[in-house]
CSV table of C-alpha atoms in Angstrom, one decimal:
chain,number,residue,atom,x,y,z
A,422,UNK,CA,-0.1,0.1,0.1
A,423,UNK,CA,1.1,3.6,0.1
A,424,UNK,CA,0.4,6.9,1.8
A,425,UNK,CA,1.0,10.3,0.4
A,426,UNK,CA,2.5,13.4,2.0
A,427,UNK,CA,2.5,16.6,0.0
A,428,UNK,CA,4.3,15.6,-3.1
A,429,UNK,CA,5.9,12.3,-1.8
A,430,UNK,CA,4.6,8.8,-1.7
A,431,UNK,CA,5.6,6.4,0.8
A,432,UNK,CA,5.1,2.7,0.1
A,433,UNK,CA,4.9,-0.1,2.6
A,434,UNK,CA,3.7,-3.8,2.9
A,435,UNK,CA,0.8,-4.4,5.2
A,436,UNK,CA,0.5,-7.7,7.1
A,437,UNK,CA,-2.5,-9.6,5.8
A,438,UNK,CA,-3.6,-10.6,9.4
A,439,UNK,CA,-3.7,-6.9,10.2
A,440,UNK,CA,-5.9,-6.2,7.2
A,441,UNK,CA,-8.3,-9.0,7.8
A,442,UNK,CA,-8.4,-9.0,11.6
A,443,UNK,CA,-7.4,-5.6,12.6
A,444,UNK,CA,-4.2,-4.1,13.7
A,445,UNK,CA,-4.1,-6.0,17.0
A,446,UNK,CA,-3.8,-9.2,15.3
A,447,UNK,CA,-0.3,-8.6,14.0
A,448,UNK,CA,2.8,-7.1,15.9
A,449,UNK,CA,4.5,-5.9,12.7
A,450,UNK,CA,1.5,-4.4,11.1
A,451,UNK,CA,3.3,-2.7,8.3
A,452,UNK,CA,6.9,-2.4,7.0
A,453,UNK,CA,8.7,0.0,4.5
A,454,UNK,CA,8.5,-1.3,1.1
A,455,UNK,CA,12.0,0.0,0.0
A,456,UNK,CA,13.5,-1.6,3.1
A,457,UNK,CA,12.1,-5.1,2.2
A,458,UNK,CA,12.8,-4.6,-1.4
A,459,UNK,CA,16.5,-3.6,-0.8
A,460,UNK,CA,16.9,-6.6,1.5
A,461,UNK,CA,15.7,-8.9,-1.0
A,462,UNK,CA,18.0,-7.5,-3.6
A,463,UNK,CA,20.8,-7.7,-1.2
A,464,UNK,CA,20.3,-11.4,-0.8
A,465,UNK,CA,20.1,-12.0,-4.4
A,466,UNK,CA,23.3,-10.1,-5.0
A,467,UNK,CA,25.0,-11.9,-1.9
A,468,UNK,CA,24.5,-15.2,-3.2
A,469,UNK,CA,27.8,-15.3,-5.1
A,470,UNK,CA,29.7,-13.1,-2.4
A,471,UNK,CA,29.4,-15.9,0.1
A,472,UNK,CA,30.4,-19.5,-0.9
A,473,UNK,CA,28.3,-20.9,1.9
A,474,UNK,CA,25.2,-19.1,1.0
A,475,UNK,CA,25.9,-20.1,-2.7
A,476,UNK,CA,26.3,-23.7,-1.9
A,477,UNK,CA,23.3,-23.9,0.3
A,478,UNK,CA,21.1,-22.1,-2.1
A,479,UNK,CA,22.0,-24.4,-4.9
A,480,UNK,CA,21.5,-27.6,-2.6
A,481,UNK,CA,18.1,-26.3,-1.6
A,482,UNK,CA,17.1,-25.7,-5.2
A,483,UNK,CA,18.2,-29.1,-6.1
A,484,UNK,CA,16.1,-30.7,-3.3
A,485,UNK,CA,13.1,-28.9,-4.5
A,486,UNK,CA,13.7,-30.1,-8.1
A,487,UNK,CA,14.3,-33.7,-6.9
A,488,UNK,CA,11.1,-33.4,-4.9
A,489,UNK,CA,9.0,-32.1,-7.8
A,490,UNK,CA,10.5,-34.8,-10.1
A,491,UNK,CA,9.8,-37.6,-7.6
A,492,UNK,CA,6.2,-36.5,-7.2
A,493,UNK,CA,5.8,-36.6,-11.1
A,494,UNK,CA,7.5,-39.8,-11.3
A,495,UNK,CA,5.3,-41.4,-8.9
A,496,UNK,CA,2.3,-40.2,-10.7
A,497,UNK,CA,3.8,-41.6,-14.1
A,498,UNK,CA,4.2,-45.0,-12.5
A,499,UNK,CA,0.5,-44.8,-11.3
A,500,UNK,CA,-0.5,-43.8,-14.8
A,501,UNK,CA,1.4,-46.7,-16.6
A,502,UNK,CA,-0.2,-49.1,-14.1
A,503,UNK,CA,-3.7,-47.7,-14.6
A,504,UNK,CA,-3.1,-48.1,-18.5
A,505,UNK,CA,-2.1,-51.7,-18.1
A,506,UNK,CA,-5.2,-52.5,-16.1
A,507,UNK,CA,-7.5,-50.6,-18.6
A,508,UNK,CA,-5.8,-52.7,-21.4
A,509,UNK,CA,-6.7,-55.8,-19.7
A,510,UNK,CA,-10.1,-54.6,-18.9
A,511,UNK,CA,-10.6,-53.8,-22.7
A,512,UNK,CA,-9.4,-57.3,-23.8
A,513,UNK,CA,-11.6,-59.0,-21.4
A,514,UNK,CA,-14.7,-56.9,-22.2
A,515,UNK,CA,-14.0,-57.4,-26.0
A,516,UNK,CA,-14.2,-61.1,-25.5
A,517,UNK,CA,-17.8,-60.7,-24.2
A,518,UNK,CA,-18.9,-59.9,-27.8
A,519,UNK,CA,-18.8,-63.6,-28.4
A,520,UNK,CA,-20.9,-64.3,-25.4
A,521,UNK,CA,-24.6,-63.7,-24.5
A,522,UNK,CA,-24.1,-60.1,-23.4
A,523,UNK,CA,-26.2,-57.3,-25.0
A,524,UNK,CA,-23.9,-55.9,-27.8
A,525,UNK,CA,-25.1,-52.3,-27.0
A,526,UNK,CA,-23.9,-52.5,-23.5
A,527,UNK,CA,-20.7,-54.1,-24.6
A,528,UNK,CA,-20.1,-51.3,-27.1
A,529,UNK,CA,-20.8,-48.7,-24.6
A,530,UNK,CA,-18.5,-50.2,-22.1
A,531,UNK,CA,-15.6,-50.4,-24.7
A,532,UNK,CA,-16.2,-46.8,-25.6
A,533,UNK,CA,-16.0,-45.8,-21.9
A,534,UNK,CA,-12.9,-47.8,-21.4
A,535,UNK,CA,-11.2,-46.2,-24.5
A,536,UNK,CA,-12.1,-42.8,-23.2
A,537,UNK,CA,-10.3,-43.6,-19.9
A,538,UNK,CA,-7.3,-44.9,-21.8
A,539,UNK,CA,-7.1,-41.7,-23.9
A,540,UNK,CA,-7.3,-39.6,-20.8
A,541,UNK,CA,-4.6,-41.4,-19.0
A,542,UNK,CA,-2.3,-41.3,-22.1
A,543,UNK,CA,-2.7,-37.6,-22.5
A,544,UNK,CA,-1.7,-37.0,-18.6
A,545,UNK,CA,1.1,-39.4,-19.0
A,546,UNK,CA,2.4,-37.3,-21.8
A,547,UNK,CA,1.7,-34.1,-19.7
A,548,UNK,CA,3.6,-35.8,-16.7
A,549,UNK,CA,6.7,-36.9,-19.1
A,550,UNK,CA,6.9,-33.2,-20.1
A,551,UNK,CA,6.8,-31.9,-16.6
A,552,UNK,CA,9.6,-34.3,-15.5
A,553,UNK,CA,11.8,-33.2,-18.4
A,554,UNK,CA,11.0,-29.5,-17.4
A,555,UNK,CA,12.1,-30.2,-13.7
A,556,UNK,CA,15.3,-31.8,-14.9
A,557,UNK,CA,16.0,-28.8,-17.1
A,558,UNK,CA,15.9,-26.7,-14.0
A,559,UNK,CA,18.9,-28.4,-12.4
A,560,UNK,CA,21.7,-25.7,-12.2
A,561,UNK,CA,25.5,-25.9,-11.7
A,562,UNK,CA,27.2,-24.0,-8.8
A,563,UNK,CA,29.8,-22.6,-11.2
A,564,UNK,CA,27.0,-21.4,-13.6
A,565,UNK,CA,25.2,-19.6,-10.7
A,566,UNK,CA,28.6,-18.0,-9.5
A,567,UNK,CA,29.2,-16.7,-13.0
A,568,UNK,CA,25.5,-15.4,-13.2
A,569,UNK,CA,25.8,-13.5,-10.1
A,570,UNK,CA,29.2,-12.0,-11.4
A,571,UNK,CA,27.4,-10.2,-14.2
A,572,UNK,CA,24.1,-9.6,-12.2
A,573,UNK,CA,25.0,-5.9,-11.1
A,574,UNK,CA,25.9,-5.2,-14.9
A,575,UNK,CA,22.7,-6.7,-15.9
A,576,UNK,CA,20.6,-5.1,-13.3
A,577,UNK,CA,21.9,-1.7,-13.9
A,578,UNK,CA,20.9,-2.0,-17.7
A,579,UNK,CA,17.3,-2.8,-17.0
A,580,UNK,CA,14.4,-0.4,-16.7
A,581,UNK,CA,12.4,-0.4,-13.4
A,582,UNK,CA,9.7,-2.7,-15.1
A,583,UNK,CA,12.3,-5.1,-16.3
A,584,UNK,CA,13.9,-5.2,-12.8
A,585,UNK,CA,10.4,-6.0,-11.3
A,586,UNK,CA,10.1,-8.9,-13.8
A,587,UNK,CA,13.6,-10.1,-13.1
A,588,UNK,CA,13.1,-10.3,-9.4
A,589,UNK,CA,9.6,-12.1,-9.8
A,590,UNK,CA,11.5,-14.5,-12.1
A,591,UNK,CA,14.2,-15.2,-9.5
A,592,UNK,CA,12.2,-14.9,-6.4
A,593,UNK,CA,9.2,-17.3,-5.3
A,594,UNK,CA,8.6,-16.1,-1.9
A,595,UNK,CA,9.7,-13.5,0.5
A,596,UNK,CA,9.2,-14.1,4.3
A,597,UNK,CA,9.4,-11.4,7.0
A,598,UNK,CA,9.7,-11.8,10.6
A,599,UNK,CA,8.5,-8.7,12.6
A,600,UNK,CA,10.1,-9.6,15.8
A,601,UNK,CA,13.5,-10.2,14.7
A,602,UNK,CA,13.5,-8.1,11.6
A,603,UNK,CA,14.8,-11.0,9.4
A,604,UNK,CA,13.9,-11.2,5.7
A,605,UNK,CA,14.0,-14.7,4.1
A,606,UNK,CA,14.1,-15.5,0.3
A,607,UNK,CA,13.1,-18.4,-1.5
A,608,UNK,CA,14.5,-18.7,-4.9
A,609,UNK,CA,13.0,-20.2,-8.3
A,610,UNK,CA,15.4,-22.6,-9.6
A,611,UNK,CA,14.0,-22.1,-13.2
A,612,UNK,CA,14.5,-18.4,-12.7
A,613,UNK,CA,18.0,-18.7,-11.6
A,614,UNK,CA,18.6,-21.1,-14.7
A,615,UNK,CA,17.3,-18.3,-17.0
A,616,UNK,CA,19.7,-15.8,-15.4
A,617,UNK,CA,22.5,-18.3,-16.0
A,618,UNK,CA,21.7,-18.3,-19.6
A,619,UNK,CA,21.5,-14.6,-19.7
A,620,UNK,CA,24.8,-14.5,-18.1
A,621,UNK,CA,26.4,-16.7,-20.7
A,622,UNK,CA,25.2,-14.4,-23.5
A,623,UNK,CA,26.5,-11.4,-21.5
A,624,UNK,CA,30.0,-13.1,-21.3
C-alpha cells in the first residue's frame, strides 16, 4: 500500500492478518517497502559473495527439483499401471462380444474404457513433459556464480519494469519476521537457470 504526504508517496507492505483481523492481530502491522525490497536485492546479490550461501542455495534448489521430479515420477508410474489395467479390461470386455451379453452394453463399455485410456495417455504425456522440465531446472554451482558476477551489470541496464520482472522470475517467496526483523528469500530454480543463460550471453 502507500501513503502520500504533500508531493511524496511512501510505499509499505501491510500484514494480511492486520488487514483481515485488525491491527491488534499482528505485531508488525506494516513495514517499509523500500527496506524489504532492498533486503531482497541484497540477498540476491549476496549469493555469489558468500560461498556458503551459494552452496546452500544450490543444494536447496536441487532438493526442490528432486522433490517435484519424484512426485511426477510417482504419478507416471501410477498412470502406467492404470493403462495396463485398462488394457486388460478392454481385452476382457471385448471377449464378451462372443458371449451372450447385449452388444449395445458391450459397445458402450468399450467406449468408456477407451475414453479412460485416452485420458490417462494424455496425462502421461503431460507428466513426462513436466519431468523433463524439472530436470532442465537443475543448475550448476559454477554457472550460478558466473551469473551473479554479471548480475550488477545486467541489473543496472534494466528499466524499473524489467527489474521487477527479473526479481519476480528469480524469487518465489519473501518472508519477514516482524520480531527479529529477518527477511528470508526463497528462490526459483527455473528463474536462476534463465539468469545463468542470460549471463552466458553477456559473457
